[in-house]
Short mmCIF file of C-alpha atoms in Angstrom, two decimals:
data_model
loop_
_atom_site.label_atom_id
_atom_site.label_comp_id
_atom_site.label_asym_id
_atom_site.label_seq_id
_atom_site.Cartn_x
_atom_site.Cartn_y
_atom_site.Cartn_z
CA MET Y 178 20.20 -172.27 -237.18
CA SER Y 179 23.54 -173.86 -238.01
CA THR Y 180 23.91 -177.15 -239.82
CA GLY Y 181 25.54 -178.70 -236.74
CA VAL Y 182 22.57 -177.82 -234.53
CA ILE Y 183 20.13 -179.22 -237.09
CA ILE Y 184 22.06 -182.49 -237.28
CA ALA Y 185 22.15 -182.72 -233.47
CA LEU Y 186 18.39 -182.17 -233.29
CA ILE Y 187 17.77 -184.86 -235.90
CA VAL Y 188 19.91 -187.33 -233.96
CA ILE Y 189 18.06 -186.53 -230.71
CA VAL Y 190 14.64 -186.91 -232.32
CA ALA Y 191 15.65 -190.21 -233.93
CA ALA Y 192 16.90 -191.52 -230.59
CA LEU Y 193 13.64 -190.55 -228.90
CA VAL Y 194 11.58 -192.25 -231.60
CA LEU Y 195 13.66 -195.42 -231.31
CA ALA Y 196 13.36 -195.44 -227.51
CA ALA Y 197 9.58 -195.00 -227.75
CA ALA Y 198 9.32 -197.83 -230.27
CA LEU Y 199 11.33 -200.16 -228.06
CA PHE Y 200 9.22 -199.22 -225.04
CA LEU Y 201 5.96 -199.89 -226.86
CA ARG Y 202 7.29 -203.17 -228.21
CA GLY Y 203 8.20 -204.25 -224.69
CA ARG Y 204 4.72 -203.40 -223.46
CA GLY Y 205 3.16 -205.26 -226.37
CA ARG Y 206 5.09 -208.40 -225.53
CA GLY Y 207 3.96 -208.15 -221.93
CA GLY Y 208 6.22 -207.40 -219.03
CA GLY Y 209 6.27 -206.97 -215.29
CA PRO Y 210 2.78 -207.50 -213.86
CA ASP Y 211 1.50 -208.91 -217.17
CA LEU Y 212 4.12 -211.65 -217.18
CA LYS Y 213 3.55 -212.36 -213.50
CA ARG Y 214 -0.17 -212.85 -214.12
CA ARG Y 215 0.41 -214.93 -217.23
CA PHE Y 216 3.04 -217.27 -215.83
CA GLY Y 217 2.14 -217.39 -212.14
CA PRO Y 218 4.48 -219.81 -210.31
CA GLU Y 219 6.54 -220.25 -213.48
CA TYR Y 220 7.51 -216.57 -213.21
CA GLN Y 221 9.02 -217.17 -209.78
CA ARG Y 222 10.83 -220.33 -210.90
CA THR Y 223 12.34 -218.52 -213.86
CA LEU Y 224 13.34 -215.59 -211.65
CA ALA Y 225 15.06 -217.98 -209.21
CA ARG Y 226 16.89 -219.70 -212.05
CA HIS Y 227 18.25 -216.31 -213.10
CA ASP Y 228 19.38 -215.60 -209.51
CA GLY Y 229 16.81 -212.86 -209.04
CA ASP Y 230 17.68 -210.99 -212.25
CA THR Y 231 14.23 -209.66 -213.16
CA LYS Y 232 15.24 -208.37 -216.58
CA ALA Y 233 16.79 -211.69 -217.62
CA ALA Y 234 13.83 -213.69 -216.32
CA GLU Y 235 11.26 -211.47 -218.02
CA ARG Y 236 13.24 -211.50 -221.24
CA GLU Y 237 13.15 -215.31 -221.26
CA LEU Y 238 9.43 -215.43 -220.48
CA ALA Y 239 8.64 -212.78 -223.09
CA GLU Y 240 10.54 -214.82 -225.68
CA ARG Y 241 8.55 -217.93 -224.75
CA LEU Y 242 5.33 -215.96 -225.11
CA GLU Y 243 6.38 -214.58 -228.47
CA ARG Y 244 7.27 -218.07 -229.80
CA HIS Y 245 4.32 -220.01 -228.42
CA GLY Y 246 1.61 -217.54 -227.43
CA LYS Y 247 -0.37 -218.04 -230.64
CA LEU Y 248 -0.37 -221.83 -230.37
CA ARG Y 249 -3.86 -223.31 -230.52
CA GLU Y 250 -4.41 -226.69 -228.90
CA ARG Y 251 -5.93 -229.37 -231.09
CA PRO Y 252 -9.13 -230.70 -229.46
CA LEU Y 253 -9.17 -234.36 -228.46
CA GLU Y 254 -11.79 -236.69 -229.81
CA PRO Y 255 -13.84 -238.43 -227.08
CA ALA Y 256 -12.22 -241.77 -227.97
CA GLU Y 257 -8.76 -240.21 -227.63
CA ARG Y 258 -9.62 -238.71 -224.27
CA GLU Y 259 -10.88 -242.05 -223.03
CA ARG Y 260 -7.80 -243.88 -224.31
CA TYR Y 261 -5.39 -241.54 -222.58
CA THR Y 262 -7.40 -241.61 -219.35
CA VAL Y 263 -7.28 -245.40 -219.33
CA ARG Y 264 -3.54 -245.32 -219.92
CA TRP Y 265 -2.99 -242.91 -217.03
CA THR Y 266 -5.06 -245.11 -214.73
CA ALA Y 267 -2.84 -248.03 -215.74
CA VAL Y 268 0.21 -245.94 -214.85
CA GLN Y 269 -1.17 -245.32 -211.36
CA GLU Y 270 -1.96 -249.01 -210.90
CA ARG Y 271 1.51 -249.98 -212.03
CA PHE Y 272 3.09 -247.63 -209.52
CA VAL Y 273 2.18 -250.02 -206.68
CA GLU Y 274 4.55 -252.70 -207.92
CA ALA Y 275 6.95 -250.77 -210.16
CA PRO Y 276 7.23 -247.08 -209.19
CA ARG Y 277 10.18 -246.23 -211.46
CA GLU Y 278 8.64 -247.83 -214.51
CA ALA Y 279 5.32 -246.11 -213.82
CA VAL Y 280 6.94 -242.68 -213.55
CA ALA Y 281 8.90 -243.26 -216.75
CA GLU Y 282 5.67 -244.22 -218.51
CA ALA Y 283 3.94 -241.10 -217.13
CA ASP Y 284 6.75 -238.99 -218.57
CA ARG Y 285 6.33 -240.60 -221.99
CA LEU Y 286 2.56 -240.33 -221.82
CA LEU Y 287 2.63 -236.60 -221.07
CA ALA Y 288 5.09 -236.00 -223.91
CA GLU Y 289 2.87 -237.93 -226.31
CA LEU Y 290 -0.35 -236.26 -225.16
CA ALA Y 291 1.17 -232.78 -225.42
CA GLY Y 292 2.32 -233.59 -228.95
CA VAL Y 293 -1.16 -234.77 -229.91
CA ARG Y 294 -2.62 -231.52 -228.54
CA GLY Y 295 -0.40 -229.55 -230.93
CA TYR Y 296 2.69 -228.76 -228.86
CA PRO Y 297 6.23 -229.50 -230.11
CA ASP Y 298 6.78 -233.24 -230.06
CA GLY Y 299 8.36 -234.99 -227.08
CA GLY Y 300 11.67 -235.40 -228.90
CA ARG Y 301 12.14 -231.67 -228.35
CA TYR Y 302 11.53 -231.72 -224.60
CA GLU Y 303 12.85 -228.24 -223.79
CA GLU Y 304 10.83 -226.63 -226.57
CA GLN Y 305 7.74 -228.61 -225.60
CA LEU Y 306 8.17 -227.58 -221.97
CA ALA Y 307 8.56 -223.91 -222.94
CA ALA Y 308 5.35 -224.03 -224.99
CA LEU Y 309 3.45 -225.78 -222.20
CA SER Y 310 4.66 -223.15 -219.73
CA VAL Y 311 2.91 -220.46 -221.78
CA HIS Y 312 -0.48 -222.20 -221.75
CA HIS Y 313 -0.31 -224.34 -218.58
CA ALA Y 314 1.96 -222.29 -216.34
CA ASP Y 315 0.31 -223.45 -213.11
CA HIS Y 316 0.98 -227.13 -213.74
CA VAL Y 317 3.97 -227.39 -216.06
CA GLU Y 318 6.28 -227.92 -213.07
CA GLY Y 319 4.68 -231.33 -212.58
CA TYR Y 320 5.87 -232.41 -216.01
CA ARG Y 321 9.31 -230.97 -215.37
CA ARG Y 322 9.55 -232.89 -212.12
CA VAL Y 323 8.34 -236.24 -213.45
CA HIS Y 324 10.71 -235.93 -216.41
CA ARG Y 325 13.61 -235.16 -214.11
CA VAL Y 326 13.08 -238.14 -211.82
CA ALA Y 327 12.34 -240.46 -214.75
CA ARG Y 328 15.58 -239.44 -216.40
CA ALA Y 329 17.50 -239.79 -213.14
CA GLY Y 330 16.09 -243.27 -212.72
CA ALA Y 331 17.12 -244.26 -216.23
CA GLU Y 332 20.63 -242.94 -215.72
CA GLY Y 333 21.14 -243.82 -212.05
CA GLY Y 334 19.32 -247.10 -211.61
CA THR Y 335 18.34 -248.08 -208.07
CA GLY Y 336 21.40 -246.69 -206.29
CA ALA Y 337 21.88 -243.44 -204.42
CA SER Y 338 21.53 -241.43 -207.61
CA GLY Y 339 17.96 -242.64 -208.15
CA ALA Y 340 14.85 -241.12 -206.59
CA GLY Y 341 13.14 -242.80 -203.62
CA THR Y 342 9.57 -244.06 -203.65
CA GLU Y 343 8.14 -240.98 -201.94
CA GLU Y 344 9.79 -238.64 -204.43
CA LEU Y 345 8.50 -240.77 -207.30
CA ARG Y 346 4.99 -240.73 -205.84
CA THR Y 347 5.03 -236.95 -205.40
CA ALA Y 348 6.31 -236.44 -208.93
CA LEU Y 349 3.53 -238.58 -210.35
CA MET Y 350 0.88 -236.76 -208.31
CA ASP Y 351 2.20 -233.38 -209.48
CA ALA Y 352 2.26 -234.52 -213.11
CA ARG Y 353 -1.38 -235.54 -212.89
CA ALA Y 354 -2.47 -231.90 -212.74
CA LEU Y 355 -0.97 -231.20 -216.17
CA PHE Y 356 -2.44 -234.43 -217.51
CA ASP Y 357 -5.90 -233.30 -216.37
CA ASP Y 358 -5.38 -229.91 -218.03
CA LEU Y 359 -4.43 -231.50 -221.33
CA ILE Y 360 -7.30 -233.96 -221.17
CA ASP Y 361 -9.85 -231.27 -220.30
CA GLY Y 362 -8.97 -229.54 -223.53
CA ASP Y 363 -9.02 -225.85 -222.59
CA GLY Y 364 -5.49 -224.72 -221.78
CA ARG Y 365 -6.60 -221.90 -219.46
CA HIS Y 366 -7.41 -223.65 -216.19
CA ARG Y 367 -6.09 -221.39 -213.45
CA ASP Y 368 -9.49 -220.08 -212.33
CA LYS Y 369 -11.10 -223.49 -212.72
CA ALA Y 370 -8.39 -225.21 -210.70
CA GLU Y 371 -8.54 -222.64 -207.93
CA ALA Y 372 -12.33 -222.91 -207.74
CA GLY Y 373 -12.11 -226.69 -207.58
CA THR Y 374 -9.55 -226.59 -204.80
CA ALA Y 375 -11.64 -224.13 -202.80
CA ALA Y 376 -14.61 -226.46 -203.12
CA GLY Y 377 -12.62 -229.39 -201.81
CA ASP Y 378 -12.19 -230.95 -205.25
CA GLY Y 379 -8.51 -230.16 -205.93
CA HIS Y 380 -6.43 -232.31 -208.24
CA ARG Y 381 -4.17 -233.65 -205.56
CA THR Y 382 -6.70 -234.73 -202.97
CA GLY Y 383 -9.44 -236.47 -204.92
CA PRO Y 384 -9.57 -240.26 -205.12
CA ARG Y 385 -9.39 -240.17 -208.91
CA THR Y 386 -5.94 -238.64 -208.70
CA THR Y 387 -4.32 -240.44 -205.84
CA GLY Y 388 -6.29 -243.60 -205.29
CA PHE Y 389 -3.47 -245.94 -206.27
CA LEU Y 390 -0.71 -243.72 -204.96
CA HIS Y 391 -1.64 -244.05 -201.30
CA LYS Y 392 -1.39 -247.82 -201.29
CA SER Y 393 1.71 -249.42 -199.90
CA SER Y 394 4.51 -249.38 -202.42
CA PRO Y 395 7.77 -251.27 -202.23
CA ARG Y 396 10.53 -249.20 -200.69
CA GLU Y 397 13.55 -248.49 -202.84
CA SER Y 398 17.07 -247.66 -201.90
#
């Protein structure tokens, strides 16, 4: 066998070994169905943001999983849980008279609570959101939404660029689901949430969640 043939065979074998290693690494990081199961609705949102580019979306989600998948949430002490629950109730009460201020406070409260649970602090919103999406994929959109309308309100005031009362109310209701997840202290609530909804005890319909949000609120421009 000539030297040239031997070199060619070595190159081919090396290429095959590299391809196999990359394939196994991709499977280890989770892809396709694994990512869909892990991220649920967040998978579809990421796919839409990448204009349907599955490879780009899964690459982003796999990177999030690699960075934050090993994060372990710090348990809350009973006194902490009670304190944050009282603060959220106050946010809902405040919404009746001051919707924008209540939503802004909800945004700050979620950022603080996530930081206390061991996620990146609220000053690094994008990184905190990415970490939350790994462990609370079903409900992280609520935080994203309340942050977006709170920021729009701070930048746009009460004019056309600000959100209306109904949008603010919906954002606060959506954010409550993530708050409940963080307060409950598990971080894996998809099955629990689905069971609760099937039993008529979903987050968005119970009086504990929306009691103050169905009262008449002042209309905003």
